[in-house]
Coordinates of C-alpha atoms and ligand atoms in Angstrom, one line a residue:
M121 CA 22.9 6.2 -47.5
N122 CA 23.6 3.2 -46.0
A123 CA 26.0 4.7 -43.9
V124 CA 23.6 7.5 -42.8
L125 CA 21.0 4.5 -41.9
D126 CA 23.9 2.4 -40.1
N127 CA 25.0 5.7 -38.3
A128 CA 21.2 6.3 -37.1
A129 CA 20.6 2.5 -36.2
A130 CA 23.7 3.0 -33.8
A131 CA 22.4 6.1 -32.2
A132 CA 18.9 5.0 -31.5
P133 CA 19.9 2.3 -29.0
T134 CA 22.2 4.9 -27.0
K135 CA 19.3 7.6 -26.7
S136 CA 16.8 4.9 -26.0
A137 CA 19.2 3.6 -22.8
E138 CA 19.4 7.0 -21.8
K139 CA 15.7 7.9 -22.1
I140 CA 15.1 4.6 -20.0
A141 CA 17.9 5.8 -17.4
L142 CA 16.1 9.1 -17.1
E143 CA 12.7 7.5 -16.6
N144 CA 14.3 4.9 -14.0
N145 CA 15.9 8.0 -12.2
K146 CA 12.5 10.1 -12.0
L147 CA 10.4 7.1 -10.7
H148 CA 13.3 6.4 -7.8
K149 CA 12.9 10.0 -7.1
R150 CA 9.0 9.8 -7.3
L151 CA 9.0 6.7 -4.9
C152 CA 11.0 8.7 -2.3
R153 CA 9.1 11.7 -2.4
L154 CA 6.0 9.5 -2.3
V155 CA 7.3 7.4 0.8
G156 CA 9.0 10.6 2.2
Q157 CA 5.5 12.5 2.3
A158 CA 3.7 9.7 3.5
I159 CA 6.4 9.5 6.5
G160 CA 5.9 13.1 7.4
D161 CA 1.8 13.4 7.1
F162 CA 1.6 10.7 9.4
N163 CA 4.5 11.0 11.3
M164 CA 5.4 7.5 11.0
I165 CA 9.3 7.5 11.9
E166 CA 10.6 9.4 14.5
E167 CA 14.1 9.4 16.5
G168 CA 15.5 6.6 17.7
D169 CA 12.8 4.0 16.0
K170 CA 13.8 0.7 15.5
I171 CA 12.0 -0.4 12.5
M172 CA 10.8 -4.0 11.7
V173 CA 10.5 -4.1 7.8
C174 CA 8.6 -7.4 6.9
L175 CA 10.1 -8.7 4.1
S176 CA 8.2 -11.5 2.1
G177 CA 9.9 -11.6 -0.9
G178 CA 7.1 -10.0 -3.0
K179 CA 7.7 -6.8 -5.0
D180 CA 6.4 -4.4 -2.7
S181 CA 8.2 -5.6 0.3
Y182 CA 11.4 -5.3 -1.6
A183 CA 10.5 -1.8 -2.9
L184 CA 9.8 -0.6 0.9
L185 CA 13.0 -1.9 2.2
D186 CA 15.1 -0.3 -0.3
I187 CA 13.1 2.9 -0.5
L188 CA 13.6 3.4 3.4
M189 CA 17.1 2.2 3.2
T190 CA 17.9 5.4 0.8
L191 CA 15.7 7.7 2.9
R192 CA 17.7 6.7 6.3
E193 CA 20.6 7.9 4.4
R194 CA 19.5 11.0 4.0
A195 CA 17.1 11.4 7.1
P196 CA 18.0 14.2 9.3
I197 CA 17.2 11.8 12.6
N198 CA 18.4 8.5 13.4
F199 CA 16.4 5.3 13.1
E200 CA 17.4 1.8 12.7
L201 CA 15.8 -0.8 10.2
I202 CA 16.0 -4.7 10.7
A203 CA 14.3 -6.7 7.8
V204 CA 12.5 -9.9 9.1
N205 CA 11.2 -12.6 6.7
L206 CA 8.4 -15.3 8.0
D207 CA 9.3 -18.5 6.1
Q208 CA 6.0 -20.3 6.6
K209 CA 7.4 -23.4 5.2
Q210 CA 5.5 -23.3 2.2
P211 CA 6.3 -26.3 -0.3
N212 CA 8.9 -25.2 -2.4
F213 CA 10.1 -21.8 -0.9
P214 CA 13.4 -20.9 -2.0
D215 CA 14.7 -20.2 1.3
H216 CA 18.2 -19.0 0.4
I217 CA 17.0 -16.2 -1.8
L218 CA 16.4 -13.7 1.2
P219 CA 19.1 -14.3 3.3
A220 CA 21.6 -14.1 0.0
Y221 CA 19.9 -10.6 -0.9
L222 CA 20.2 -9.1 2.5
K223 CA 23.8 -10.2 3.5
Q224 CA 24.6 -8.5 0.0
L225 CA 22.6 -5.2 1.0
G226 CA 24.5 -5.4 4.7
I227 CA 21.4 -4.6 6.5
P228 CA 20.8 -6.3 9.6
F229 CA 18.2 -9.2 8.9
H230 CA 16.2 -12.0 10.8
I231 CA 14.3 -14.8 9.2
E232 CA 11.8 -16.5 11.3
N233 CA 10.9 -20.2 10.7
Q234 CA 7.6 -21.2 11.8
D235 CA 5.5 -23.9 10.1
T236 CA 2.4 -22.2 9.6
Y237 CA 1.8 -23.8 6.1
S238 CA 1.0 -27.1 8.1
I239 CA -1.3 -25.7 10.6
V240 CA -3.4 -23.7 8.0
K241 CA -3.4 -26.9 5.8
R242 CA -4.6 -29.3 8.9
L243 CA -7.2 -27.0 9.9
I244 CA -8.7 -25.4 6.7
P245 CA -11.1 -28.2 4.5
E246 CA -9.5 -28.4 0.8
G247 CA -10.6 -26.4 -1.5
K248 CA -11.7 -23.1 1.1
T249 CA -9.8 -19.8 1.3
T250 CA -6.8 -20.0 3.8
C251 CA -5.2 -16.4 4.0
S252 CA -7.6 -15.4 7.0
L253 CA -6.2 -18.1 9.2
C254 CA -2.9 -17.8 7.5
S255 CA -2.8 -14.0 7.9
R256 CA -3.7 -14.2 11.8
L257 CA -1.0 -16.4 12.5
R258 CA 1.7 -14.5 10.7
R259 CA 0.4 -11.3 12.5
G260 CA 0.7 -13.3 15.9
I261 CA 4.4 -14.3 15.2
L262 CA 5.2 -11.1 13.7
Y263 CA 4.3 -9.3 16.9
R264 CA 6.5 -11.6 18.8
V265 CA 9.4 -11.3 16.9
A266 CA 9.1 -7.7 17.0
D267 CA 9.2 -7.9 20.8
E268 CA 12.0 -10.0 20.8
L269 CA 14.2 -7.8 18.4
G270 CA 13.6 -4.7 20.4
C271 CA 11.6 -3.3 17.1
N272 CA 8.9 -0.6 18.4
K273 CA 7.6 -0.3 14.8
I274 CA 6.5 -2.6 12.1
A275 CA 6.6 -1.8 8.5
L276 CA 4.2 -3.3 5.8
G277 CA 4.8 -3.1 2.1
H278 CA 0.7 -2.2 1.4
H279 CA 0.6 0.4 -1.4
R280 CA -2.1 2.6 -2.6
D281 CA -3.9 0.2 -4.5
D282 CA -4.0 -2.0 -1.7
I283 CA -5.8 0.5 0.5
L284 CA -8.2 1.4 -2.1
E285 CA -9.2 -2.1 -3.0
T286 CA -9.7 -2.7 0.9
F287 CA -11.8 0.4 0.6
F288 CA -13.9 -1.2 -1.9
L289 CA -14.2 -4.6 -0.2
N290 CA -15.2 -3.0 3.0
M291 CA -18.1 -0.9 1.1
F292 CA -19.3 -3.4 -1.5
F293 CA -19.3 -6.8 0.5
G294 CA -18.7 -5.2 4.3
G295 CA -21.1 -2.1 4.2
K296 CA -18.3 -0.2 5.9
L297 CA -16.3 3.0 4.7
K298 CA -13.4 1.9 6.0
G299 CA -9.8 1.7 4.3
M300 CA -6.4 0.3 5.5
P301 CA -4.7 2.4 8.0
A302 CA -1.3 4.5 7.1
K303 CA -0.8 3.8 10.5
L304 CA -1.9 2.0 13.2
V305 CA -1.4 0.7 17.0
S306 CA -1.3 -3.1 16.4
D307 CA -3.7 -5.4 18.3
D308 CA -1.7 -6.4 21.3
G309 CA -1.3 -2.5 21.8
K310 CA 2.6 -2.8 22.0
H311 CA 3.7 -1.8 18.4
M312 CA 2.9 0.8 16.1
V313 CA 2.5 -0.8 12.5
I314 CA 3.0 1.7 9.5
R315 CA 2.7 1.6 6.0
P316 CA 5.2 3.8 4.2
L317 CA 4.2 3.1 0.6
A318 CA 0.5 4.4 1.2
Y319 CA 1.0 6.8 -1.0
V320 CA 2.6 4.5 -4.1
K321 CA 0.9 3.2 -6.9
E322 CA 1.4 -0.5 -7.4
E323 CA 2.0 0.0 -11.3
D324 CA 5.3 2.2 -9.8
S325 CA 6.2 -0.5 -7.5
E326 CA 6.2 -3.1 -10.2
R327 CA 8.0 -0.9 -12.5
Y328 CA 10.6 -0.4 -9.8
A329 CA 11.0 -4.1 -8.8
A330 CA 11.4 -4.7 -12.7
V331 CA 14.2 -1.9 -12.7
K332 CA 16.2 -2.8 -9.4
G333 CA 15.8 -6.7 -10.5
F334 CA 14.4 -7.7 -7.2
P335 CA 15.0 -11.5 -6.8
I336 CA 11.0 -11.9 -6.5
I337 CA 9.5 -15.0 -4.7
P338 CA 6.0 -16.0 -6.4
C339 CA 3.5 -15.8 -3.7
D340 CA 1.3 -18.7 -5.3
L341 CA 3.6 -21.4 -3.1
C342 CA 0.5 -22.2 -0.6
G343 CA -1.8 -23.1 -3.2
S344 CA -4.4 -20.6 -2.1
Q345 CA -6.6 -19.2 -4.9
E346 CA -6.5 -15.5 -5.2
N347 CA -9.5 -13.8 -3.5
L348 CA -12.0 -13.4 -6.0
Q349 CA -13.4 -10.3 -4.7
R350 CA -10.3 -8.3 -4.5
K351 CA -9.4 -9.3 -7.8
Q352 CA -12.6 -8.0 -9.4
I353 CA -11.9 -4.8 -7.8
K354 CA -8.6 -4.7 -9.0
G355 CA -10.0 -5.3 -12.5
L356 CA -12.4 -2.6 -11.9
M357 CA -9.9 0.1 -11.0
R358 CA -7.4 -1.0 -13.9
E359 CA -10.5 -0.5 -16.3
W360 CA -11.3 3.0 -14.7
E361 CA -8.0 4.0 -14.7
K362 CA -7.7 3.3 -18.4
K363 CA -11.2 4.8 -19.7
F364 CA -11.2 7.9 -16.8
P365 CA -7.5 9.2 -15.8
G366 CA -7.2 10.3 -12.7
R367 CA -10.4 9.0 -11.4
V368 CA -8.5 6.6 -9.1
E369 CA -6.8 9.3 -7.9
N370 CA -9.5 11.3 -6.8
I371 CA -11.2 8.4 -5.1
F372 CA -7.9 8.0 -2.9
S373 CA -7.7 11.6 -2.3
S374 CA -11.0 11.9 -1.1
L375 CA -10.4 9.2 1.7
S376 CA -8.1 12.0 3.3
T377 CA -11.0 14.8 3.2
V378 CA -13.8 13.5 4.7
V379 CA -16.6 15.5 5.7
P380 CA -18.5 13.7 8.5
S381 CA -21.7 15.9 8.5
H382 CA -22.1 14.7 4.8
L383 CA -22.2 11.2 5.4
M384 CA -24.7 9.1 7.7
D385 CA -22.4 8.1 10.7
R386 CA -24.5 9.1 13.7
D387 CA -21.4 8.4 16.1
L388 CA -19.1 10.2 13.9
F389 CA -21.1 13.3 13.6
G390 CA -23.7 14.7 16.3
F391 CA -26.4 15.4 14.0
K392 CA -29.2 15.1 16.8
D393 CA -27.4 17.9 18.5
I394 CA -27.0 20.2 15.7
K395 CA -28.8 23.6 16.2
A396 CA -29.5 26.6 13.7
D397 CA -28.1 29.0 16.0
G398 CA -27.3 31.9 13.7
Q399 CA -23.6 30.6 13.0
A400 CA -22.6 30.7 9.6
N401 CA -21.7 26.9 8.2
P402 CA -17.9 26.9 7.4
L403 CA -18.8 24.2 4.9
G404 CA -21.1 26.7 2.6
D405 CA -24.8 26.3 1.8
I406 CA -24.5 23.3 0.1
A407 CA -27.5 21.5 1.3
F408 CA -29.8 21.7 -1.6
D409 CA -27.0 20.6 -4.2
E410 CA -27.3 17.3 -5.8
E411 CA -23.8 17.6 -7.7
P412 CA -20.7 17.9 -6.2
C413 CA -20.1 21.8 -5.7
S414 CA -17.2 22.0 -8.1
T415 CA -19.8 20.3 -10.9
P416 CA -21.8 23.1 -12.8
A417 CA -25.3 21.7 -13.4
T418 CA -25.8 20.6 -17.0
V419 CA -29.3 20.0 -16.5
P420 CA -31.1 21.6 -19.2
G421 CA -33.4 24.5 -17.9
V422 CA -31.2 24.4 -14.6
I423 CA -29.4 27.5 -14.2
P424 CA -26.2 26.8 -12.2
L425 CA -25.7 28.3 -8.6
Q426 CA -23.0 30.9 -8.4
Q427 CA -20.3 30.0 -6.9
G428 CA -18.4 31.9 -4.1
Ligands
SF4_8 S1 -1.8 -16.4 -0.1 FE1 -0.8 -18.2 0.9 S2 0.6 -17.3 2.3 FE2 -0.7 -15.5 1.4 S3 -2.0 -14.9 2.8 FE3 -3.2 -16.3 1.8 S4 -2.9 -18.6 2.5 FE4 -1.1 -17.3 3.5

């Protein structure tokens, strides 16, 4: 009997290791597929591009570089990657970690040393959030570095959840229906900024970082408080995901399925000029429906409209 138990115990870790390896492999494949899909959907990368991959030392930027390197090996086109880290001289920033990691990867890289930390500390009163000035300074420096390195594109590690959080922040606190673009022309008009992780869930990026053992550099070295509103939104999305699986994914898909005629932006849709000219409306006659057209009416006594 004991021998049977011993054998089972000995077999268990092997099986579990196999399962873990399988899941990790699936995770890697999923990330490659989603990043490839985002690149294709938005035409993010083209023949001859020289892409500056911004590496902060956080989990997402490591994942971005890692997946882009994998995809470059398989891609039918040629493009270059150069990793760039901006050392902002925050106290206790471990400046040996990234160069050691990048040397071991064998990828071209550049470390830009700029003491934005002191500037921010000097200009922003104690206790106030420093992120907005800090990111403005960082952005300017990164554009200049991209120029100096001859890079035409700048890749950032924002993922699906960053995009959704920004979308809700803009809606709740800014009164705007606006997310974070997957691709845009930089403020100086000279570069294209791309976000190849746009379809990747933060949870997957987190797991991938753990699987790969990336040497993460903590992001609280500057002492700035995490944006409270963003933290609340993150909490809200996590709660939704637990209670209503699929809701967050649906909201994310809605960002790619916009119907301007059913919103209220008069600049986006010419409401004033529309006419009933006898042409069928391709969106269908749903003007009197209060529910989304895929949801049958459930109000007692109301007969659902026939679809189609
Ligand atoms: S957390 Fe610190 S380093 Fe990051 S943007 Fe804010 S001030 Fe800058």
